[in-house]
Coordinates of C-alpha atoms and ligand atoms in Angstrom, one line a residue:
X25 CA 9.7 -11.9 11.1
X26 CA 9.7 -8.3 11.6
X27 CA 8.8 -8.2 15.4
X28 CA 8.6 -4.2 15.7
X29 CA 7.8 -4.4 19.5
X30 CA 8.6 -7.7 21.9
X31 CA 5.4 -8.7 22.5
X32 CA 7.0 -11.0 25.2
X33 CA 7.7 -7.7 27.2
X34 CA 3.8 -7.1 28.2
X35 CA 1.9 -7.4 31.3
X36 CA -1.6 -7.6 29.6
X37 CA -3.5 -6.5 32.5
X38 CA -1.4 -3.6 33.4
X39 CA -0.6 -2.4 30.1
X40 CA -4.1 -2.2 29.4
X41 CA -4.8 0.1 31.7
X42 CA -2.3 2.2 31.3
X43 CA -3.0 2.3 27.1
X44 CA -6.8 3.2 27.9
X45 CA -5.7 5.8 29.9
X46 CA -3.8 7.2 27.4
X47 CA -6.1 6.9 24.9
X48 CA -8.9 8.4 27.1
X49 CA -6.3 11.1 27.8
X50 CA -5.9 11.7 24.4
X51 CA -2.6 10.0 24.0
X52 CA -3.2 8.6 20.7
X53 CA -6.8 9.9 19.7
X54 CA -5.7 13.7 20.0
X55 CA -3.3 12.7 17.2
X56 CA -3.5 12.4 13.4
X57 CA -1.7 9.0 13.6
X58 CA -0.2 10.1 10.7
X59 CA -2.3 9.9 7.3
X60 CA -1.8 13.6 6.9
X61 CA -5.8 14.2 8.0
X62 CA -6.9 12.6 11.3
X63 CA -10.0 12.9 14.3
X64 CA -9.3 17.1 14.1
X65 CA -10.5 17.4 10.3
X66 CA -12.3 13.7 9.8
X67 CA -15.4 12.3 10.2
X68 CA -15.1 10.1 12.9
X69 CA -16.7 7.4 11.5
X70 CA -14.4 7.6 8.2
X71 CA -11.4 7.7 11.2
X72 CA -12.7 4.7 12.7
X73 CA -12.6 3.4 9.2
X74 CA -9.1 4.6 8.1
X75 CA -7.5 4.3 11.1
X76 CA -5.7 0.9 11.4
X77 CA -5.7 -0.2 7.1
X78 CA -2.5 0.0 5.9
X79 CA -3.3 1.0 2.3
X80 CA -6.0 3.9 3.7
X81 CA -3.6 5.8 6.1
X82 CA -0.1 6.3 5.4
X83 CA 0.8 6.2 9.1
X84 CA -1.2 2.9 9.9
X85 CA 0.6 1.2 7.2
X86 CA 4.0 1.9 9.7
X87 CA 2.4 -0.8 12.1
X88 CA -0.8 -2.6 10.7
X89 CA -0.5 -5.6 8.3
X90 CA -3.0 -6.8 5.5
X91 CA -3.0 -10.2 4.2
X92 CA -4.9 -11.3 0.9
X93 CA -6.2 -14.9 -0.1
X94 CA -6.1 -16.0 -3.6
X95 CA -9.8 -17.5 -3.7
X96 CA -11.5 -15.4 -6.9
X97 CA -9.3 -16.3 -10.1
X98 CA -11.6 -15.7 -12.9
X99 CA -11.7 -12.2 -14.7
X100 CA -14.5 -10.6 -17.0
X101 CA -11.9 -7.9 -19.0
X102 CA -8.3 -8.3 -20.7
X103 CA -6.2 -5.2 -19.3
X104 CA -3.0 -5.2 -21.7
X105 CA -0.6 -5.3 -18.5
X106 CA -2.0 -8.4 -17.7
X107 CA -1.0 -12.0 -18.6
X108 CA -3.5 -14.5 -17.4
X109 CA -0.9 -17.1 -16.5
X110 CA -0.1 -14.6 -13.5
X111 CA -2.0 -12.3 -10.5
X112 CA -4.3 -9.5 -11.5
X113 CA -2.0 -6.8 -12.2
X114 CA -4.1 -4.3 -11.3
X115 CA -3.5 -4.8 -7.2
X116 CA -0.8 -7.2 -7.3
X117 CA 2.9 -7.1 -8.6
X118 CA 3.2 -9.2 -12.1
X119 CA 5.2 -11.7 -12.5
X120 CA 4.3 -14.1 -9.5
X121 CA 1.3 -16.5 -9.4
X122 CA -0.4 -17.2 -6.4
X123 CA -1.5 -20.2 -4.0
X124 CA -5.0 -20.3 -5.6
X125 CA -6.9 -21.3 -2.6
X126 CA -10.6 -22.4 -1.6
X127 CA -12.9 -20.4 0.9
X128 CA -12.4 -23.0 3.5
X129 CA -8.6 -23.2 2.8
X130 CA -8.6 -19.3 2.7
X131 CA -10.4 -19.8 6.4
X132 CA -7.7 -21.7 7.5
X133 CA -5.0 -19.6 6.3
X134 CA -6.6 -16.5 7.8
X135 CA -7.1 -18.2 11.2
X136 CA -2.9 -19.0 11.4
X137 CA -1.9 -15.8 10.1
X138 CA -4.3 -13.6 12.6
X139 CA -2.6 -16.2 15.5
X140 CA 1.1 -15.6 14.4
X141 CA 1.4 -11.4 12.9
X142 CA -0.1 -9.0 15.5
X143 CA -0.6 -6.7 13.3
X144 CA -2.8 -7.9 10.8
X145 CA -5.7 -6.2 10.4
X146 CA -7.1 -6.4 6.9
X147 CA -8.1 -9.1 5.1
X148 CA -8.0 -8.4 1.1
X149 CA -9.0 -9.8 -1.7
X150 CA -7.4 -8.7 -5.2
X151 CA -7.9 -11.7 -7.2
X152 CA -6.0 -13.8 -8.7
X153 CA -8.7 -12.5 -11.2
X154 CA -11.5 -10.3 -10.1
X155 CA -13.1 -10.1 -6.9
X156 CA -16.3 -9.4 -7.9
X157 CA -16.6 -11.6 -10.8
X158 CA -15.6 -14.2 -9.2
X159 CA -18.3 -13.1 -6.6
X160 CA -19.4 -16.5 -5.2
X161 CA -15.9 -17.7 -3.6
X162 CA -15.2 -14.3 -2.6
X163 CA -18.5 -13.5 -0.6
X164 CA -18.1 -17.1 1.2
X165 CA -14.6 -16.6 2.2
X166 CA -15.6 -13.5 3.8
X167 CA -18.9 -14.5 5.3
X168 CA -16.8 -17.3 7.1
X169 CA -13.7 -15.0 8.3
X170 CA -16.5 -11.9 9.4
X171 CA -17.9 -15.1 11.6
X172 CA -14.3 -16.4 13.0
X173 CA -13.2 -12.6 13.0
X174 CA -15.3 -10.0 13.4
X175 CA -13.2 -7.0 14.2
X176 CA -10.6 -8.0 11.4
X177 CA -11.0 -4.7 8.4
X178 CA -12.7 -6.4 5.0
X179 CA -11.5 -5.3 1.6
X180 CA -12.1 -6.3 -2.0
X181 CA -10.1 -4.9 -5.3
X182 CA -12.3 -4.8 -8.3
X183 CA -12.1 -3.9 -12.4
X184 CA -15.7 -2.7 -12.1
X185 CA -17.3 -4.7 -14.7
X186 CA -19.5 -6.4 -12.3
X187 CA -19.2 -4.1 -9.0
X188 CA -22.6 -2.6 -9.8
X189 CA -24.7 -5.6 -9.4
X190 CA -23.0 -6.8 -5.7
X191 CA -22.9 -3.0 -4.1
X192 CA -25.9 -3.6 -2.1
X193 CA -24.6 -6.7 -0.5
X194 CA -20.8 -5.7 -0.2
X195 CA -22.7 -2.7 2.1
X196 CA -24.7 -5.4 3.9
X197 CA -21.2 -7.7 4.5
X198 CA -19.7 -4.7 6.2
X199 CA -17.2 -4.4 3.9
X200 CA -16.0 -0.8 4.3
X201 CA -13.3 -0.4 1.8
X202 CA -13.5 -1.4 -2.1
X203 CA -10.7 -0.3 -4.5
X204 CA -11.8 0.4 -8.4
X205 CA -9.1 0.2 -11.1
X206 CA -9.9 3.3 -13.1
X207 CA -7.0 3.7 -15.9
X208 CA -9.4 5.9 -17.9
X209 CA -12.9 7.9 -18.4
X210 CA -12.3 8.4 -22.2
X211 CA -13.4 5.1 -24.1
X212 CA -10.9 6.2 -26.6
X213 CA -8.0 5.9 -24.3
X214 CA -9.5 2.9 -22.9
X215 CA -9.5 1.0 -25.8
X216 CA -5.3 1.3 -25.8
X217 CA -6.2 -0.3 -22.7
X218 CA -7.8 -3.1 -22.9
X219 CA -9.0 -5.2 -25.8
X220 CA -12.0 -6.6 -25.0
X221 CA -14.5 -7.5 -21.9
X222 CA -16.8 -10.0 -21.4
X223 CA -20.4 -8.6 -20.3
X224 CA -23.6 -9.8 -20.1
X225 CA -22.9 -12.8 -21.8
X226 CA -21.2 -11.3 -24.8
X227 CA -18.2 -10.2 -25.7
X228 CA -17.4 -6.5 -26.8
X229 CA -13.9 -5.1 -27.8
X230 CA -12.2 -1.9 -28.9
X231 CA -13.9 1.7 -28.1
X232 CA -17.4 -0.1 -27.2
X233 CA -15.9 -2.2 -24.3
X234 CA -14.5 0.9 -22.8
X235 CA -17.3 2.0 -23.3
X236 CA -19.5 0.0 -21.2
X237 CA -16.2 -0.6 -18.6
X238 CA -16.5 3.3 -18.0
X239 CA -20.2 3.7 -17.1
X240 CA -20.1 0.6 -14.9
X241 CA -17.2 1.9 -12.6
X242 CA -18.4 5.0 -12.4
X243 CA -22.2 3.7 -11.6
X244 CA -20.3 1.3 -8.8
X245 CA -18.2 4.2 -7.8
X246 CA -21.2 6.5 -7.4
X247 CA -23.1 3.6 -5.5
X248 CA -20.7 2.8 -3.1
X249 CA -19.9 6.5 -2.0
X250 CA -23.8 6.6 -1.6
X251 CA -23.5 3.9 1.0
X252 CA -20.4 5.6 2.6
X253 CA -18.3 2.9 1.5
X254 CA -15.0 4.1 1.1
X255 CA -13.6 3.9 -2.5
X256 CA -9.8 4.0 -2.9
X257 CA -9.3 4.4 -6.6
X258 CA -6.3 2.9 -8.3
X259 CA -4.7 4.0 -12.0
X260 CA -2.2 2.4 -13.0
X261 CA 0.1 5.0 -14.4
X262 CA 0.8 3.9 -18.5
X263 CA 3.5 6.6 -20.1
X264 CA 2.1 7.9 -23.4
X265 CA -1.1 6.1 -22.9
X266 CA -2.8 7.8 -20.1
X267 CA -0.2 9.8 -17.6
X268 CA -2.2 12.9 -18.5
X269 CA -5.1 11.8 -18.7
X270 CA -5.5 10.9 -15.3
X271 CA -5.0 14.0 -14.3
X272 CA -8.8 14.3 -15.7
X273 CA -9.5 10.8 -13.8
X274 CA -8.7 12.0 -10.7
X275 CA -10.6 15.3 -11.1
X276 CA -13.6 12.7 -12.3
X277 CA -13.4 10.0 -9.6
X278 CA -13.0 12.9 -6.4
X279 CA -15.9 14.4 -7.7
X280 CA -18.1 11.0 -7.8
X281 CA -16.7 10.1 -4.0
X282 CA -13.4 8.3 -4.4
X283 CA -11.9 8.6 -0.9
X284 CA -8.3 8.1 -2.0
X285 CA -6.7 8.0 -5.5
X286 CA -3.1 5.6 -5.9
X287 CA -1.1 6.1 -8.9
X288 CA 0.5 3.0 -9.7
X289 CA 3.2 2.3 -12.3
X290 CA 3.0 -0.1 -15.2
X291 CA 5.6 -2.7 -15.0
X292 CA 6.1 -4.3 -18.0
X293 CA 8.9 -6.8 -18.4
X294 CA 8.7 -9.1 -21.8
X295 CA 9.4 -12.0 -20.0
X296 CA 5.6 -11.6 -18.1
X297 CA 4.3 -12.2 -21.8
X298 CA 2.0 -9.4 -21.1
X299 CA 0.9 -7.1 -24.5
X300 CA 2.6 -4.5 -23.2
X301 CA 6.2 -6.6 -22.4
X302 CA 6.1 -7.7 -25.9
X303 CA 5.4 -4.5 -27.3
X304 CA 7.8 -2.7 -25.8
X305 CA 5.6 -0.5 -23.5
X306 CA 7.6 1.5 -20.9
X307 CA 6.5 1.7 -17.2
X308 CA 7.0 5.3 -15.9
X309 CA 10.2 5.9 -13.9
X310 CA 10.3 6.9 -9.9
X311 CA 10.2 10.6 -10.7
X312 CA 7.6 10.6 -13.6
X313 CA 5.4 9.1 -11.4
X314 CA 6.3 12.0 -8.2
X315 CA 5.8 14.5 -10.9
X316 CA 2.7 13.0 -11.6
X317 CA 1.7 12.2 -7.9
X318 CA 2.7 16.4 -7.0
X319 CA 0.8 17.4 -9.7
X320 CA -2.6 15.7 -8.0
X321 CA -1.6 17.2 -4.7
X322 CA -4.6 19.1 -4.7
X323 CA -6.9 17.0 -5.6
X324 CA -8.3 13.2 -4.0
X325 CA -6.2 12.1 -1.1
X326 CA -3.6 10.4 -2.4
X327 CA -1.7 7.1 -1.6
X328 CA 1.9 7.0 -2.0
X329 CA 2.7 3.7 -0.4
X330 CA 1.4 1.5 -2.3
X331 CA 4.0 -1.9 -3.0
X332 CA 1.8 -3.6 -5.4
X333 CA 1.8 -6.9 -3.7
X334 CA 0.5 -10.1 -4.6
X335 CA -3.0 -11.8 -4.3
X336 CA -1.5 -13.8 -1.7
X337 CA 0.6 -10.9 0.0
X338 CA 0.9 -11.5 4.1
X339 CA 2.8 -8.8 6.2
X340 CA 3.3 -5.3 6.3
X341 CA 3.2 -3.5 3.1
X342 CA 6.7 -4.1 1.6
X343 CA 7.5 -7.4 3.7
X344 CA 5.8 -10.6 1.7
X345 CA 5.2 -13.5 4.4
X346 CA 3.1 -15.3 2.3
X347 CA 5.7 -18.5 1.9
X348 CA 5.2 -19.1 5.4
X349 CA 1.9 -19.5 5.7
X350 CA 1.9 -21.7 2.5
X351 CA -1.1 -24.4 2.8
X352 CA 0.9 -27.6 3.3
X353 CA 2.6 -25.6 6.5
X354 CA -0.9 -25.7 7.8
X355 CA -2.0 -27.5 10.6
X356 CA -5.6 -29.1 9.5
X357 CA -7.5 -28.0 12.4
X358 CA -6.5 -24.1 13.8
X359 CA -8.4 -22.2 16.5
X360 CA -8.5 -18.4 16.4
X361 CA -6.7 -17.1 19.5
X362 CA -7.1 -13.2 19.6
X363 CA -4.3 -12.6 22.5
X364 CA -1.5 -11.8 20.1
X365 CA -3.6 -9.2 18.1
X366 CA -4.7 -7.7 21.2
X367 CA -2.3 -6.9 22.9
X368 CA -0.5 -5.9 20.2
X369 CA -3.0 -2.9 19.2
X370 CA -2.3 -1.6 22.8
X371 CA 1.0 -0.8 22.3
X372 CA 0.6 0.7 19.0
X373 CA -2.0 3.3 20.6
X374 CA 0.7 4.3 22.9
X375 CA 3.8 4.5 19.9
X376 CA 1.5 6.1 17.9
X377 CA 0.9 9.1 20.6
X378 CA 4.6 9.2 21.2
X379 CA 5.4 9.6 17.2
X380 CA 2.8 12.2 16.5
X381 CA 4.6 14.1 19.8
X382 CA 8.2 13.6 18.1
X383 CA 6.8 14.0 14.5
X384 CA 5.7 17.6 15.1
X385 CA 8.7 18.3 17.4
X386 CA 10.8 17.4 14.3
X387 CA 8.6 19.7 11.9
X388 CA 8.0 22.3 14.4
X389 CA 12.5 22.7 14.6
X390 CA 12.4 22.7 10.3
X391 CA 10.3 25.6 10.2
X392 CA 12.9 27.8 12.1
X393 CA 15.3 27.1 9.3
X394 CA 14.7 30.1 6.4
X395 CA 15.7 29.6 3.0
X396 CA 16.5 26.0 2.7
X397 CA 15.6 23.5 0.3
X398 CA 13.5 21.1 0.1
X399 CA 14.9 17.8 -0.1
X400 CA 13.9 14.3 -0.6
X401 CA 15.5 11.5 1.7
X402 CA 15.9 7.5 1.7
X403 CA 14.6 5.9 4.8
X404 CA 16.3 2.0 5.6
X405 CA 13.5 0.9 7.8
X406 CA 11.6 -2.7 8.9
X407 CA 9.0 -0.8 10.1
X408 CA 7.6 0.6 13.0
X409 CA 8.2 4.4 12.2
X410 CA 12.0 4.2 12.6
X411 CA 15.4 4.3 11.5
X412 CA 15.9 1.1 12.0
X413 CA 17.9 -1.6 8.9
X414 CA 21.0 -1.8 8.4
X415 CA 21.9 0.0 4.7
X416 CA 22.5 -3.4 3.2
X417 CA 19.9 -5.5 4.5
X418 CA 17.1 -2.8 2.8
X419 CA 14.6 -4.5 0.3
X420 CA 13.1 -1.1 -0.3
X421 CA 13.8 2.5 0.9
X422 CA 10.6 4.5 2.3
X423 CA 11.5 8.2 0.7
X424 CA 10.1 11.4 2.4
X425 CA 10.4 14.9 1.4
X426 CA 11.8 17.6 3.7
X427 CA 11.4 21.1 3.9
X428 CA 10.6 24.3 6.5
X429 CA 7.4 23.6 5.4
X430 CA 7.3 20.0 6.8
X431 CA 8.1 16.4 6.1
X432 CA 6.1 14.3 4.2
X433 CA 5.9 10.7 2.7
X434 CA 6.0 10.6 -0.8
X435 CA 6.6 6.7 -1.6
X436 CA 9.3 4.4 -2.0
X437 CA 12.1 2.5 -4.1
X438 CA 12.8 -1.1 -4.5
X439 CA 16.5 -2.1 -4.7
X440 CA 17.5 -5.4 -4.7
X441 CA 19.7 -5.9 -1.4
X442 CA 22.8 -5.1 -1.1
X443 CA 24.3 -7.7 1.8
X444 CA 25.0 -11.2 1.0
X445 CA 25.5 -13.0 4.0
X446 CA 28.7 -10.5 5.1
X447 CA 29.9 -9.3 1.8
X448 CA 28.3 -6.6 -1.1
X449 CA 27.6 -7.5 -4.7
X450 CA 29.0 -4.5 -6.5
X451 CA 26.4 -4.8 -9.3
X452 CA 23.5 -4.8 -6.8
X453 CA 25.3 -1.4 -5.7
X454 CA 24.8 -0.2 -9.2
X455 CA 21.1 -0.9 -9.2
X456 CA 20.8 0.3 -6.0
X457 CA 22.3 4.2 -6.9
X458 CA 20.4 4.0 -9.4
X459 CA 17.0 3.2 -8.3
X460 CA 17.7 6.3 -5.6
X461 CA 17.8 8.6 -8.2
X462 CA 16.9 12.3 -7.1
X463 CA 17.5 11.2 -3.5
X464 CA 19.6 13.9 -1.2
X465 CA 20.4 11.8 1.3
X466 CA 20.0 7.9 2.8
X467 CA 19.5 7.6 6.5
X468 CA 19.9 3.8 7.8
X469 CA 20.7 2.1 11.1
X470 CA 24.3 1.4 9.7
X471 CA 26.4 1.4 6.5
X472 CA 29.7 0.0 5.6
X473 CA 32.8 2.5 4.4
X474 CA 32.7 0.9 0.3
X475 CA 28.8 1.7 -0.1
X476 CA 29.2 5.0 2.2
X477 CA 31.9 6.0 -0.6
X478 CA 30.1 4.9 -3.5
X479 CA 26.5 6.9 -2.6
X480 CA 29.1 9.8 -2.1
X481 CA 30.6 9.4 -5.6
X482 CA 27.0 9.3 -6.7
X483 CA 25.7 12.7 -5.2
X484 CA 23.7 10.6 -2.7
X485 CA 24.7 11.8 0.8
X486 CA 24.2 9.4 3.4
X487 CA 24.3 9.2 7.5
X488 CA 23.8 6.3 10.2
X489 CA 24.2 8.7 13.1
X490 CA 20.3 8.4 14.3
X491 CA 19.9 4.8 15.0
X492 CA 16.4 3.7 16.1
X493 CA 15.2 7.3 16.0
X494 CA 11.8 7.8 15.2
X495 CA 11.9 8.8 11.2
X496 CA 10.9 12.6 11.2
X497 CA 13.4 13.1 13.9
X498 CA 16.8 11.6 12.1
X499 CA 15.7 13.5 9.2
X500 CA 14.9 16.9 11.1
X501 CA 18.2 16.7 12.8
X502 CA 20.3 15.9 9.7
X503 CA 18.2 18.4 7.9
X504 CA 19.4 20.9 10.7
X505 CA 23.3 19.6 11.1
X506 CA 23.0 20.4 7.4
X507 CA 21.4 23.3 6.1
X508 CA 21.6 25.4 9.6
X509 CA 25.3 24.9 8.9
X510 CA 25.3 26.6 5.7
X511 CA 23.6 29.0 6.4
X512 CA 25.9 30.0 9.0
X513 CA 29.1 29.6 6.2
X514 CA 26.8 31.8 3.9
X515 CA 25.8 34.3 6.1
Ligands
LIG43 FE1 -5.3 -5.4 -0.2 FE2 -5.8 -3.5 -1.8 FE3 -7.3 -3.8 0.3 FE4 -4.8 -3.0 0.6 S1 -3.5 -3.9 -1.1 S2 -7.2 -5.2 -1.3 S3 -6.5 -1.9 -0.4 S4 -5.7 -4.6 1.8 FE5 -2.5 -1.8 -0.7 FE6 -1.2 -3.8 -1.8 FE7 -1.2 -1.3 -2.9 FE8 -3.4 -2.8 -2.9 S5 -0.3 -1.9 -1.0 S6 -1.5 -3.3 -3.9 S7 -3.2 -0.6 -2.4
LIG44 FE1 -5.7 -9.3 -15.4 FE2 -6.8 -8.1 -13.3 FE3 -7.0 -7.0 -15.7 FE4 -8.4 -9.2 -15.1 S1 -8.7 -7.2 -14.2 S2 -7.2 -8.8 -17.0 S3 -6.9 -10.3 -13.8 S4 -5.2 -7.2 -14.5

């Protein structure tokens, strides 16, 4: 388990008086906590919102945990990344299938989970199929966990095909945050897209099906921003299809209300017997979909940190806990005990005050530094905000971009990892440079001398000298050690 903060180590009664003092002394509340708006420029009731989902604020997703249960299988549209055999692809990774659970088992799964990961605090649902098709199970798994859980966050991922016709009760459920796959406004594109949908009883395919797909997500999307329900948009990212084309979908869906807009890249691998594998489709690689990402800078907020999980997905984004939690590791009979999650969420207030403080301490000593350039860096990391996995043990590296102007998140690379149980595939090294493409420089906890010489072979500096230390700080201090050198030599 990643245990960011011993949770053996508090006194609840103390600590929570010292945490409400520091909230109430605007520890944590006079801070962004991270998603790069926060209380200064956001409605507060959007904060209260964003605050603690991991897929709506790029700092929360650092220390807070979704889970999703696999209780809606059926679908209403073919998308051409999608093999039925498998997860919707359009909020889950392909390739894996899910435990395909009822509302009561989903209860029960919910109830351990919430009892054994503090930080859980969403509870999704993205399928196996669609959410809101499939609206029955789906509205009685979350009418039971609202009841057994009430503060826990609600969340549904939807194709839109049906979203119109449940808007009013989603807004009566509470839920607060429903993602819309939008992969296109222009029925012509759409129909590269998907080959058919199944509406009102009929089938329609080609241009007509986008057709009708298109005016029912943007009537949903329109709805649910009228009802301040906060829309995250996802597109997944198709090369030669639509990459720029949803550069006019993004301009679309901030206009109708979309909150947040997440680029997400095809995957396409034959062997997931999707159209696309079979045809040969190409997903777009790490920097098409930056160049893509920087070019919508300016428009929707955008998420950058999304991992594409599965319809069963429990943990932090990036970790997968979901095999432990698998039903028959169950016991029958679980009682929600809230003490865990509790006092958990009091010591996240107080680390979230003390990274903001060392986040713009880091930023405020890269803006001294003229001329320099900007730079993007590998973070090894279990979490937490820190510099904290050992090179070899990384699944993934969290990359963030440098410059005087600031540091920002700008998403992330899966590598397969490198340590075997004390010794380094040379192969998985391979993958490994290569997935880090474009990267400056890897900051981990630790590296050995053979990877250490092989990133340097590669162009891919990399440093273990800031152990622990909160991200923006190892990354402002080797940006200094490095480019306040130089421009010493230079000068
Ligand atoms: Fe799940 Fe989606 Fe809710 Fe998040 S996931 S239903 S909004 S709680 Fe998040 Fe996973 Fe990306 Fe989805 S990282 S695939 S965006
Ligand atoms: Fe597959 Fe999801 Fe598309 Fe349905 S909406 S076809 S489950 S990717």
């Amino acid at each position: 388990m990643a245990n960011l903060i011993s949770l053996d180590s508090i006194k609840p009664v103390a600590r929570a008086e010292t945490m409400r003092e520091a909230l109430e002394s605007g520890g944590c509340s006079s801070a962004s906590c991270g998603s790069s708006d926060g209380p200064a420029d956001m409605d507060p009731a959007v904060w209260a919102k964003v605050k603690d989902h991991p897929c709506y604020s790029e700092e929360a997703h650092h220390y807070f945990a979704r889970m999703h249960v696999a209780v809606a299988p059926a679908c209403n549209i073919q998308c051409n990344y999608c093999n039925r055999k498998y997860d919707c692809a359009n909020e889950s990774r392909p390739g894996v299938v899910s435990e395909k659970l009822t509302p009561e088992q989903a209860m029960r799964k919910v109830i351990a989970v919430a009892n054994e990961v503090p930080q859980l605090s969403v509870l999704g649902i993205a399928g196996p199929g669609d959410a809101c098709y499939d609206w029955r199970k789906t509205k009685a798994t979350f009418d039971q966990i609202a009841q057994q859980i009430p503060d826990i966050k609600l969340c549904l991922s939807t194709n839109g095909l049906a979203l119109p016709e449940h808007v009013d009760e989603i807004a009566r459920m509470n839920i607060d945050h429903v993602t819309i796959t939008i992969n296109m406004i222009d029925p012509e594109i759409g129909a590269k897209i998907y080959p058919w949908i199944f509406h009102n009883h009929r089938r329609y395919e080609g241009v007509e099906a986008s057709q009708i797909l298109h005016e029912r997500q943007m009537l949903g999307l329109e709805m649910l921003a009228a009802r301040n329900i906060l829309v995250k948009v996802n597109s997944v990212m198709i090369p030669g299809v639509n990459d720029q084309h949803l550069l006019e979908v993004n301009r679309v869906v901030k206009a109708k209300g979309a909150f947040l807009h997440n680029i997400m890249p095809l995957i396409s691998d034959p062997a997931h017997g999707t159209h696309y594998g079979l045809t040969g489709q190409r997903g777009p690689r790490a920097l098409e979909l930056k160049a893509l990402q920087d070019r919508l800078a300016d428009g929707t907020k955008l998420m950058r940190h999304c991992r594409q999980c599965r319809a069963d997905a429990v943990g932090l984004l990036g970790e997968d806990r979901g095999q432990e939690f698998n039903l028959d590791l169950l016991p029958e009979e679980v009682a929600y005990d809230p003490s865990k999650r509790d006092a958990y969420r009091e010591i996240v207030a107080v680390e979230l005050g003390e990274h903001q403080t060392h986040k713009k301490g880091a930023e405020a000593g890269l803006a001294a530094v003229d001329a320099a350039p900007a730079v993007l860096v590998a973070i090894a990391t279990k979490g937490g905000g820190r510099i904290n996995q050992h090179f070899g043990h990384a699944s993934e590296f969290q990359v963030f971009e440098a410059s005087p102007e600031g540091i920002s998140f700008v998403g992330h690379r899966k590598v397969d990892q490198y340590c075997q149980g004390g010794w380094g595939e040379d192969a998985t090294l391979e993958g490994m440079i290569a997935a880090l493409e474009g990267i400056d420089v890897v900051l981990c906890a630790k590296i050995g001398d053979c990877p250490k010489d092989s990133l340097a072979a590669a162009g891919i500096a990399v440093s273990d000298a800031w152990p622990h230390a909160w991200i923006e700080s190892g990354i402002a201090a080797w940006y200094l050690a490095t480019y306040r050198a130089e421009l010493r030599l230079s000068a």
